[in-house]
Coordinates of C-alpha atoms in Angstrom, one line a residue:
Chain A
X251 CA 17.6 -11.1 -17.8
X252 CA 14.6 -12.3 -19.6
X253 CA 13.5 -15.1 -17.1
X254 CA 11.5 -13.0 -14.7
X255 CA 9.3 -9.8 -15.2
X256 CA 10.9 -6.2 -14.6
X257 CA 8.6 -4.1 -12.1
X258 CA 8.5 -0.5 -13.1
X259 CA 7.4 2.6 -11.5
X260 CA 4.5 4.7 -13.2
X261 CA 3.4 6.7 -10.8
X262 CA 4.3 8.4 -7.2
X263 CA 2.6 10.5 -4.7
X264 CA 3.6 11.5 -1.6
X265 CA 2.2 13.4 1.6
X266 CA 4.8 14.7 4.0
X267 CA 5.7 17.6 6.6
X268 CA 7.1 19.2 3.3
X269 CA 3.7 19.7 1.8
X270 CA 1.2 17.5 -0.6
X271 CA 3.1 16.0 -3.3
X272 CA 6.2 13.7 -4.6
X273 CA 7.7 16.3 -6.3
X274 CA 7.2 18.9 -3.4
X275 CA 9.0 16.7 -1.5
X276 CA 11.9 16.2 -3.0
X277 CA 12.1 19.8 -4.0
X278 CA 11.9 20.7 -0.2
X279 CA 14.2 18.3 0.5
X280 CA 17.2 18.6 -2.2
X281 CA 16.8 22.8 -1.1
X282 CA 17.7 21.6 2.4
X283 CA 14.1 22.6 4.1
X284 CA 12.8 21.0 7.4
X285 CA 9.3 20.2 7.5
X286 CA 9.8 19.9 11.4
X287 CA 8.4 22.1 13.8
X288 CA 8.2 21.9 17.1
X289 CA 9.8 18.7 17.7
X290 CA 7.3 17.1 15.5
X291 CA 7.4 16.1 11.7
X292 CA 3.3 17.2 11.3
X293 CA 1.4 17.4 7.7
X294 CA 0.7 21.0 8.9
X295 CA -0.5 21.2 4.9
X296 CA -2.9 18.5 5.1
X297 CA -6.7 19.3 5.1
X298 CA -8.6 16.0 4.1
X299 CA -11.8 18.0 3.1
X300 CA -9.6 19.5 0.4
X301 CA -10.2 16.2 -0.9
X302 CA -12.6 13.8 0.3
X303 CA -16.2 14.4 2.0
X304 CA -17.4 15.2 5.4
X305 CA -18.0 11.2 5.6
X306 CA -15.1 10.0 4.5
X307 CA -13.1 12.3 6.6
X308 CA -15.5 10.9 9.0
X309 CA -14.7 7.4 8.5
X310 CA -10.9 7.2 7.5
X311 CA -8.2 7.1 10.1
X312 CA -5.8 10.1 9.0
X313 CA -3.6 7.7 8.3
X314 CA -5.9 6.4 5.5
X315 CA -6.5 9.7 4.3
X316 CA -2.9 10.3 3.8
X317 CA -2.5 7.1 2.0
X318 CA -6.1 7.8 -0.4
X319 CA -4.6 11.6 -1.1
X320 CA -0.8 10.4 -2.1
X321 CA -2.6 7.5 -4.6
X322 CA -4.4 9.7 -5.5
X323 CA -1.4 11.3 -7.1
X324 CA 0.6 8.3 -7.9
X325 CA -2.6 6.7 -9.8
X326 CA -2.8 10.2 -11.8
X327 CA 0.4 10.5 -13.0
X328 CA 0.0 6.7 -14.1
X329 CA -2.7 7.4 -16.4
X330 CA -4.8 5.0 -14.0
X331 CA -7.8 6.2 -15.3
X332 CA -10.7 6.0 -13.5
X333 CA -11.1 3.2 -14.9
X334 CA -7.8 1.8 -14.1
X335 CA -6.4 0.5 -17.5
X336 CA -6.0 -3.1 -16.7
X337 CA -8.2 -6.1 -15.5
X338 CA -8.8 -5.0 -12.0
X339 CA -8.8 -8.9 -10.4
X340 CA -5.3 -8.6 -11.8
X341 CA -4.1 -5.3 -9.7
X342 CA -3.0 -5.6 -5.9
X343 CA -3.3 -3.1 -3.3
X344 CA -0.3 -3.5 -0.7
X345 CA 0.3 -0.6 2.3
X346 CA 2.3 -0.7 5.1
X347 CA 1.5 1.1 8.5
X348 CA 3.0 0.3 12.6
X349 CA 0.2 1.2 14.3
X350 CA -2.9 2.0 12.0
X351 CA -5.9 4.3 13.1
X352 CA -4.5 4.6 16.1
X353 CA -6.1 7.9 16.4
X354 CA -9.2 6.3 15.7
X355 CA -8.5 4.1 18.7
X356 CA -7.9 6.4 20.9
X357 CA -10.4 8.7 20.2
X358 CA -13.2 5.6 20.7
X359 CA -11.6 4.1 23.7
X360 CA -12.1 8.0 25.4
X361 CA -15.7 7.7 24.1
X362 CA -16.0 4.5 25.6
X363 CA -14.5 5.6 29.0
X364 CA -16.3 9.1 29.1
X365 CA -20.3 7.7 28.5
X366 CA -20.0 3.9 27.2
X367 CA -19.7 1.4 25.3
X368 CA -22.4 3.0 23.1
X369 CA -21.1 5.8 22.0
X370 CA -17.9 4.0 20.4
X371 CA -18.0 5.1 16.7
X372 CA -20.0 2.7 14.7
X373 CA -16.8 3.1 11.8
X374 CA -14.1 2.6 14.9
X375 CA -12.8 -1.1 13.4
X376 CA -13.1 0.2 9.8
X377 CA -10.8 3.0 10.8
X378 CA -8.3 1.2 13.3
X379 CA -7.8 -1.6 11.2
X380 CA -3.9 -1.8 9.8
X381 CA -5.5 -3.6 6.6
X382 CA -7.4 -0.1 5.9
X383 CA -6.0 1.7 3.2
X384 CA -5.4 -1.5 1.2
X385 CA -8.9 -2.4 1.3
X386 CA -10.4 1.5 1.1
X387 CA -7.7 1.9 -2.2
X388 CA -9.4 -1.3 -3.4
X389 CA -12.7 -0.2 -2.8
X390 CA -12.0 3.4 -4.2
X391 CA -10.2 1.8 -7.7
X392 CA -12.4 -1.0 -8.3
X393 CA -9.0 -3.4 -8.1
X394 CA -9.4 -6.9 -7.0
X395 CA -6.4 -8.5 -6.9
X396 CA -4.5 -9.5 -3.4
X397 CA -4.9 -6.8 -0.6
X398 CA -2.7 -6.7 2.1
X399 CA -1.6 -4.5 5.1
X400 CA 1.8 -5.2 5.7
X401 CA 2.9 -4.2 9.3
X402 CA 6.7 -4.7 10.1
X403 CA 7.2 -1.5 12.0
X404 CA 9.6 1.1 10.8
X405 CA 10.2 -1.1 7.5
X406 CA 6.6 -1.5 7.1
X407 CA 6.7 1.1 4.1
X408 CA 9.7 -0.6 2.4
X409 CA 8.2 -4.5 3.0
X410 CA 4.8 -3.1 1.2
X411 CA 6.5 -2.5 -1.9
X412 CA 8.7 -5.4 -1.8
X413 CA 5.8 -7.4 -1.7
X414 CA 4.2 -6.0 -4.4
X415 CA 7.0 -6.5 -6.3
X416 CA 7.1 -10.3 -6.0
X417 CA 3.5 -10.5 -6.7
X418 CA 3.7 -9.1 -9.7
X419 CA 7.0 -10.8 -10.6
X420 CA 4.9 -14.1 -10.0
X421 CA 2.6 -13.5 -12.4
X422 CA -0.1 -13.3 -9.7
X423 CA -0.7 -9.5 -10.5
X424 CA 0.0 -7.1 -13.8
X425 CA 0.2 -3.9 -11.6
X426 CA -0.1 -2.9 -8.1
X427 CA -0.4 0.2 -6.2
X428 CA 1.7 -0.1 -3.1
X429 CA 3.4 2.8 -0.4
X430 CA 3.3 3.0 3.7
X431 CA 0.9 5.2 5.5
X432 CA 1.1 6.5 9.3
X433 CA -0.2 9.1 11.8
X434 CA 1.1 8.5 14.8
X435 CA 1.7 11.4 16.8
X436 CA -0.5 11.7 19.8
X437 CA 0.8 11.6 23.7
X438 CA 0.6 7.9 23.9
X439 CA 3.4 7.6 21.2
X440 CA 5.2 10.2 22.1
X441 CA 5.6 8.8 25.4
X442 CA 6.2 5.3 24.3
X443 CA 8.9 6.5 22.4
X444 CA 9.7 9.1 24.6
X445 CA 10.6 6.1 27.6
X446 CA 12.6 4.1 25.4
X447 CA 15.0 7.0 24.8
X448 CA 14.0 6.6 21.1
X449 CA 12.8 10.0 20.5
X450 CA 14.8 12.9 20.4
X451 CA 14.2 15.2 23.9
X452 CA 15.4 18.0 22.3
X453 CA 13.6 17.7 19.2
X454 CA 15.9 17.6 16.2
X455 CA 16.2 15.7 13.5
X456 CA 20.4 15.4 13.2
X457 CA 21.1 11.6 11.8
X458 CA 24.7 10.5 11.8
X459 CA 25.4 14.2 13.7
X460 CA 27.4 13.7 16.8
X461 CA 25.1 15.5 18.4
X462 CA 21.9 13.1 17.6
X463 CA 19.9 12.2 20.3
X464 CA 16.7 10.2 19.0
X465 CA 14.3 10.3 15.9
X466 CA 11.2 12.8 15.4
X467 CA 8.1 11.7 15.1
X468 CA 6.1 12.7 11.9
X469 CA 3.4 11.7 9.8
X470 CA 2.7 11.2 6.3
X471 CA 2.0 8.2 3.3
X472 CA 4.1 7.7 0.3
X473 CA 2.4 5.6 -2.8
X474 CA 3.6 4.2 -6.0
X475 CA 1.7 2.5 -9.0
X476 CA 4.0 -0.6 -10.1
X477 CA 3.7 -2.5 -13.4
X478 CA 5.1 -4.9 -15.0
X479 CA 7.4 -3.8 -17.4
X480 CA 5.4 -5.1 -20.6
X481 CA 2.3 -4.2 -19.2
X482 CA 3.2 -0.2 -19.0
X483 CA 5.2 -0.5 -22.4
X484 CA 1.8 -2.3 -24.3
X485 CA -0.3 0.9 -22.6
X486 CA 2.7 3.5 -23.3
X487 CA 2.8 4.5 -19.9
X488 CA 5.4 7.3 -18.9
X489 CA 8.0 4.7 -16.7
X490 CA 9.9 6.8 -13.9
X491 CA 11.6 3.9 -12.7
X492 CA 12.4 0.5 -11.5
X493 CA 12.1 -1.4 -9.0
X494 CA 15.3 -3.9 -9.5
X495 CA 15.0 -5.9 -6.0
X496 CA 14.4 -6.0 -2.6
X497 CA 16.2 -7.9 0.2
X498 CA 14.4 -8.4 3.9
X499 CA 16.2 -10.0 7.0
X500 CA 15.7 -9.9 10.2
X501 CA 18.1 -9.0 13.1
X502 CA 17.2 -12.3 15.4
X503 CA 19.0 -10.1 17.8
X504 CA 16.6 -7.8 20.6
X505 CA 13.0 -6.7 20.5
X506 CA 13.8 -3.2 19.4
X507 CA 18.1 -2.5 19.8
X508 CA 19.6 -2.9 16.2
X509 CA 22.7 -5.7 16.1
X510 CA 25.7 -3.5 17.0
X511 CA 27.5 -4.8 14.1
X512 CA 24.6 -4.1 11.7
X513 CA 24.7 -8.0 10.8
X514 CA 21.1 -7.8 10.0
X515 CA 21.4 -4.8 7.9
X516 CA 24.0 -5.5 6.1
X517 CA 22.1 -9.4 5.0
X518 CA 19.2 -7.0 3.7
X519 CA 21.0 -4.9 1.5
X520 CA 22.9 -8.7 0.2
X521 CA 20.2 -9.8 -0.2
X522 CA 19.0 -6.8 -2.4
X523 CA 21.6 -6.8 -4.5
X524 CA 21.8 -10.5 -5.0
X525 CA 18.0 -10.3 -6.0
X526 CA 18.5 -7.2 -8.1
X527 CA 21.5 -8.5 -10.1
X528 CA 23.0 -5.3 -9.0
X529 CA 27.1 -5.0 -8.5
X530 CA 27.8 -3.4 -5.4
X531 CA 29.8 -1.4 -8.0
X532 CA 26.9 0.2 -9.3
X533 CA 25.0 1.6 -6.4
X534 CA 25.6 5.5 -6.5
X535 CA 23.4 6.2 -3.7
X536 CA 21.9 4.8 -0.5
X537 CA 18.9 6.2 0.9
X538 CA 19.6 5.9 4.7
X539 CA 17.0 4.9 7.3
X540 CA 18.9 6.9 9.4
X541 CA 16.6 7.6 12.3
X542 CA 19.2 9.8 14.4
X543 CA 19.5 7.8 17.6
X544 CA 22.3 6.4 18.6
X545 CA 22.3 2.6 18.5
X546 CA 20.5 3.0 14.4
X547 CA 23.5 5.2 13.2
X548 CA 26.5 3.4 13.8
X549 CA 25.0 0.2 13.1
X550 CA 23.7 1.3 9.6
X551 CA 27.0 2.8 9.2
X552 CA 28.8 -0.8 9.9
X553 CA 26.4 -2.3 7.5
X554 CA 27.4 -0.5 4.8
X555 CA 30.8 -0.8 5.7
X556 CA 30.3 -4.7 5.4
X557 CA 28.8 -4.8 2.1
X558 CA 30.3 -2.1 0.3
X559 CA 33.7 -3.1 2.0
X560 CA 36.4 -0.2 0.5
X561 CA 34.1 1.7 -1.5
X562 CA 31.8 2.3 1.2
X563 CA 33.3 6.4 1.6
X564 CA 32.3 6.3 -1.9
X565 CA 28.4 5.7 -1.7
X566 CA 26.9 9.1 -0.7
X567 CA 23.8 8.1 1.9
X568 CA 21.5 10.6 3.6
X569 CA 18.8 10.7 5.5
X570 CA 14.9 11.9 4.8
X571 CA 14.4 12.1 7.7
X572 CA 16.5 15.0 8.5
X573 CA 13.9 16.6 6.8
X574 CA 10.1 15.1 7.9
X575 CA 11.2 13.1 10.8
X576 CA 10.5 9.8 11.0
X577 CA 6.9 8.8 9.5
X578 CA 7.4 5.0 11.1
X579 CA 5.4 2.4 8.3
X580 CA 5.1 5.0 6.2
X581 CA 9.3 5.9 5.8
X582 CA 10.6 2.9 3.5
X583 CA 7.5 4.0 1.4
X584 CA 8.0 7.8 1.2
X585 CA 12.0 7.5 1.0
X586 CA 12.0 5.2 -2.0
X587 CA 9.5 7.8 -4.0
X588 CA 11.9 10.5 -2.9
X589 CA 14.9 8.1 -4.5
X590 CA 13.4 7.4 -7.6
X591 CA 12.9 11.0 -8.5
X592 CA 16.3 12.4 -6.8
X593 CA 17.5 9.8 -9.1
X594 CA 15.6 11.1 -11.9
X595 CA 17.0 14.7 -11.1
X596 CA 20.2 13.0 -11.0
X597 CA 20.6 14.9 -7.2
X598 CA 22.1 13.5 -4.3
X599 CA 19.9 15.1 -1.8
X600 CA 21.1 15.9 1.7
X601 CA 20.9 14.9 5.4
X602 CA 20.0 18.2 7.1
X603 CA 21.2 19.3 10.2
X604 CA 24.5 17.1 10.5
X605 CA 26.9 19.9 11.1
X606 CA 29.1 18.1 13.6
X607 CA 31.4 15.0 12.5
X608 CA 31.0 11.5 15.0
X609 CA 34.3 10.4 15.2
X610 CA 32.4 6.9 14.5
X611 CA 30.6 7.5 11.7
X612 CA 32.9 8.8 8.8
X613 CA 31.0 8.1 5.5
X614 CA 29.9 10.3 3.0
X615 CA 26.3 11.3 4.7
X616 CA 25.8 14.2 2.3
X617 CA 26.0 16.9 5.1
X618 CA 23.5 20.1 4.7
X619 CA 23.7 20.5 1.0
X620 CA 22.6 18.3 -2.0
X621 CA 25.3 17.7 -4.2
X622 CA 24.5 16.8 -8.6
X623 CA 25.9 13.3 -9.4
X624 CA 28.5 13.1 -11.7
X625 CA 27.3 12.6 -15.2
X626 CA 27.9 9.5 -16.7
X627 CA 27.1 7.3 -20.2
X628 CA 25.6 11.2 -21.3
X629 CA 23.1 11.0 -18.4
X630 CA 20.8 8.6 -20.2
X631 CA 21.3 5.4 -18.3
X632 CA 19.8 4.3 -15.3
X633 CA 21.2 5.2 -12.1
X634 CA 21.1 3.1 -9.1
X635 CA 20.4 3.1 -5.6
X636 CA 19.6 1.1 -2.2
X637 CA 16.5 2.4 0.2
X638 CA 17.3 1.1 3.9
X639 CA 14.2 0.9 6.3
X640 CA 14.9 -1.2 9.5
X641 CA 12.4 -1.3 11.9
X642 CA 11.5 -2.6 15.7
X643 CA 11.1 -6.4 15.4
X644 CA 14.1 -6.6 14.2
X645 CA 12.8 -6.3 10.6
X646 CA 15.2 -5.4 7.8
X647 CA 14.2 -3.9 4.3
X648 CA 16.2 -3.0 1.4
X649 CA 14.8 -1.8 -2.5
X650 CA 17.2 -1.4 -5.0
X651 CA 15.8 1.3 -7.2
X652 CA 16.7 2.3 -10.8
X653 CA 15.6 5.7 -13.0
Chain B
X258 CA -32.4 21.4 21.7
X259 CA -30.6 22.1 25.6
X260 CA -32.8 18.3 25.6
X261 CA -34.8 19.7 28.3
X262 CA -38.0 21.0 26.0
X263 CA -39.6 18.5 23.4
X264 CA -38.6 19.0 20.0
X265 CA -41.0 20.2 17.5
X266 CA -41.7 18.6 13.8
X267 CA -40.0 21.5 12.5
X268 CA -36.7 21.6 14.8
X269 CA -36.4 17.8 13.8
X270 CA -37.0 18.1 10.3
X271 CA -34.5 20.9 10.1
X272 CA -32.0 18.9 12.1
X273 CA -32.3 15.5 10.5
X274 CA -31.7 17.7 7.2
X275 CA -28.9 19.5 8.3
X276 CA -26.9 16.1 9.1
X277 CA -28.1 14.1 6.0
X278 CA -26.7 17.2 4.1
X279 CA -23.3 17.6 6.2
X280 CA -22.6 15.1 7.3
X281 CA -23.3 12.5 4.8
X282 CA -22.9 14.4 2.4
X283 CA -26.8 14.2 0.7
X284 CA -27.7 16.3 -1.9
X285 CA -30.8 19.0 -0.2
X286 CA -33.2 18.4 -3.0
X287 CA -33.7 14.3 -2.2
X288 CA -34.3 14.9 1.0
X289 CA -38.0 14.8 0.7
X290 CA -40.2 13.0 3.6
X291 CA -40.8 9.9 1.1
X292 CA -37.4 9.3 0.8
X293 CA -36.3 5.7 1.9
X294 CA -32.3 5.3 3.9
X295 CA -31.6 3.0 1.0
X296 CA -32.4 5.6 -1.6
X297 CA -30.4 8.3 0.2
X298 CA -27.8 5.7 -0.2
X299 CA -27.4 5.5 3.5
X300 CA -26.2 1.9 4.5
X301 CA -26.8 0.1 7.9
X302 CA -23.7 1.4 9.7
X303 CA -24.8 4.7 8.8
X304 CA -27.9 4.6 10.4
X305 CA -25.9 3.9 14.0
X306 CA -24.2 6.9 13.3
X307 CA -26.9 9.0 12.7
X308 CA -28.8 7.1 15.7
X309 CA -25.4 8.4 17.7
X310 CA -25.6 11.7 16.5
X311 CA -29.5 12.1 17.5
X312 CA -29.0 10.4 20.6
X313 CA -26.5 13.4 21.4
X314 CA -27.9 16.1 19.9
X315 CA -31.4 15.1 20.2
X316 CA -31.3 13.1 24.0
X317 CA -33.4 10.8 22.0
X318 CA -32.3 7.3 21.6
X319 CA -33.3 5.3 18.7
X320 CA -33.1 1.4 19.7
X321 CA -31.7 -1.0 17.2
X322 CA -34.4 -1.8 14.7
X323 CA -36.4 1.6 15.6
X324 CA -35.1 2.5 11.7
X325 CA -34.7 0.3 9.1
X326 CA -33.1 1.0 5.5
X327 CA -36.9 0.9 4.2
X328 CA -38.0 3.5 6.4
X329 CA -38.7 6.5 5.6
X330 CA -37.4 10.1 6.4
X331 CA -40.6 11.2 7.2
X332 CA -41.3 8.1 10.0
X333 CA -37.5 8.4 11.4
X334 CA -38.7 12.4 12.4
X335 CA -42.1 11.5 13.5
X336 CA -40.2 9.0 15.5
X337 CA -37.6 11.6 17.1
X338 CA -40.4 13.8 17.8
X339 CA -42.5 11.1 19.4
X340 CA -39.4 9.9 21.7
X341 CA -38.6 13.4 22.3
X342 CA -42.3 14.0 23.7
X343 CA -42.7 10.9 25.3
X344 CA -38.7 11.3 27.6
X345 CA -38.8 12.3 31.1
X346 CA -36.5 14.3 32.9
X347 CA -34.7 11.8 33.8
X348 CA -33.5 10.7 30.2
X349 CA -32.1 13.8 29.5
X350 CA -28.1 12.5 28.6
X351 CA -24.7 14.6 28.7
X352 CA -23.5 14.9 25.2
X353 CA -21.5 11.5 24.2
X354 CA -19.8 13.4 21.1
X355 CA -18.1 16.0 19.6

């Protein structure tokens, strides 16, 4: 095991429908709370002057400001200073979003419409721009390593992180802070997801329920500080976690429909375990993308069913988004900070809402209450589990995380 | 400021204040009239938006190069209130924001 770097986990942050924080999160979430109301997963908790100025509220996109406020807390409980306690040309910036300021868009295209060209907001690219909270994280830290925004749709989140990982597995980067950010809901997504019978119509949240109709729509960033493992040890950072592999595939199959078999899926989360060194025998939890349509649900179900062949009644799996809804680039990012401190808590959290069995879908999908995981080696070794984010594109992303 | 009446020193100075301080975020006490955009650490794409926000509050519109980063705060509000005098009627805009 000593022929590549180990990529740990220093420090998370999260801002969800469940309130500001990582840990707020997964307390909502193992205590089987919905941060859903009205049909829509909103950061109703969120107020951006609470921590940045008038001009920088002005200036970032909400879906930057989500992704500035949840490093915010990742790069505390890392210790990253300010001044972050590495060479900064040596740390990356990697976040994933769909659709980017797409508020910011909007907002300027009505400007533009309603008196002209003039009057678009002279920050409008700045704020539309995928790339931004990689390059405003940059800017805010000092870091100058590689900066990326990593759009792959739903699995946007997931892919930031796993590129993070092999950039500092290379050697390119010591450290690297790394999540998904999105805020997508306004009417034009809504109805764009509305008309592909994507989004629920009645607005729940009920993955691998019989009675699931569609995903919610929410908002939100999740954000981790990654380091390699000696670089943490030499500073005697507090380690969380680890990032033990990623697998990415893509479906080849239809612009948006997930293969019916889950063929894409189920290469993934190979692939992940194959680049983790990770027995399917030692996965104790899967972290579901489990959107709650249809087509998503029974094809993730297959997936698992494929890899974990027998023992797949055996791997719990639920879904956050029971929970948040479905925060799009930012979900692969927010789930796998929810999985590396349910792991830590040593709690198999729930999927909420799933109170009627789908003759097709007969896992173990942790149904309405979070269950403790059985003890094992006197609680002290690292436990194991897979983060599935799958997105439009066909894009397939799978982390293996350890705490 | 309806933007039908011009706007006195005063009514300019206060304004120009008032967005420097909320908006941007300037501390009150360097806003003098002396003060240069660059030492208010206002950058170039700040002064569009401020030349967006006058336009709309103000009905004044400042042309590009009208303000530079060396002017000063005292020449950006004599130049408000000599646009302001100098518009007819018929440049009197709707409000383009907020």
């Amino acid at each position: 095991m000593g022929d590549r770097r180990r990529v740990v986990v220093t420090g998370v942050g999260a801002v969800t429908p469940l309130g500001i924080g990582a840990d707020v999160l997964v307390d909502g979430w193992t205590q089987g709370r919905s941060g859903i109301s009205d049909g829509l997963g909103r950061c109703l908790d969120f107020d951006p002057l609470d921590f940045l100025s008038r001009k920088e509220t002005r200036h970032y996109d909400r879906f930057t400001q989500f992704a500035l406020v949840a490093a915010r807390e990742a790069t505390a409980m890392a210790g990253w200073g300010p001044p972050i306690p590495m060479a900064p040309e040596r740390v990356a910036s990697v976040v994933g979003s769909s659709v980017g300021g797409i508020g910011t868009a909007l907002e300027a295209l009505r400007l533009s419409a309603a008196h002209g060209g003039q009057s678009v907001p002279a920050l409008a690219i700045p704020g539309m721009m995928v790339n931004a909270p990689a390059g405003v994280l940059a800017l805010r830290l000092g870091i100058r390593g590689p900066s990326l925004g990593i759009a792959s749709a739903c699995a946007s989140g997931g892919d930031a992180l796993s590129v993070a990982l092999r950039l500092i597995r290379s050697g390119e980067v010591d450290a690297a802070i790394t999540g998904g950010a999105e805020a997508p809901i306004c009417p034009l997504m809504l109805d764009a997801f509305a008309v592909m019978q994507a989004l629920s119509p009645t607005g729940q949240s009920r993955p691998f329920d019989a009675r699931r109709d569609g995903f919610v729509l929410g908002e939100g960033a999740g954000m981790m500080c990654l380091e390699a493992l000696e670089v943490a040890l030499d500073r005697g950072a507090s380690i969380l976690g680890e990032v033990l592999g990623h697998g990415c595939s893509n479906d080849a199959f239809h612009p948006v429909a997930p293969q019916p078999e889950g063929a894409g899926a189920a290469l993934a989360m190979r692939n992940a375990l194959t680049d983790a060194r990770v027995q399917p025998e030692a996965v104790e939890y899967i972290s579901a993308h489990g959107t709650g349509t249809r087509l998503n649900d029974v094809a993730e179900t297959l997936a698992v069913k494929t890899v974990f062949g027998e023992r797949a009644t055996q791997v719990p799996m639920s879904s956050l988004k029971s929970a948040i809804g479905h925060l799009i680039g930012a979900a692969g990012a927010v789930e796998a900070v929810a999985t590396v401190l349910a792991l830590r808590r040593r709690v198999l959290p729930p999927t909420l809402n799933l109170e009627v069995a789908d003759a097709d879908l007969n896992l173990d999908y942790l149904p309405m209450r979070a269950r403790a995981m059985a003890e094992r080696d006197g609680g002290h070794s690292p436990r194991v589990a897979l983060s599935n984010s799958f997105g439009f594109g066909g894009h397939n992303n799978v982390l293996v995380i350890g705490a | 400021m309806d933007g039908t009446a011009p706007l006195t020193r005063e009514q300019v100075e206060q304004f120009t204040a008032g967005v420097l301080v909320d908006d941007f975020s300037i501390d009150r006490a360097m806003i003098l009239p002396g003060a240069s955009m660059t030492s208010l650490g206002l950058d170039s794409l700040d002064l569009v938006e401020i030349a967006q926000i006058v336009q709309d509050k103000c009905r004044v519109r400042l042309e590009v190069g009208d303000v530079s980063l060396e002017s000063s705060l005292g020449e950006v509000v004599d130049l408000i209130v000599r646009k302001s005098a100098e518009r007819g009627p018929d440049a009197i805009q709707t409000s383009t924001r907020r």
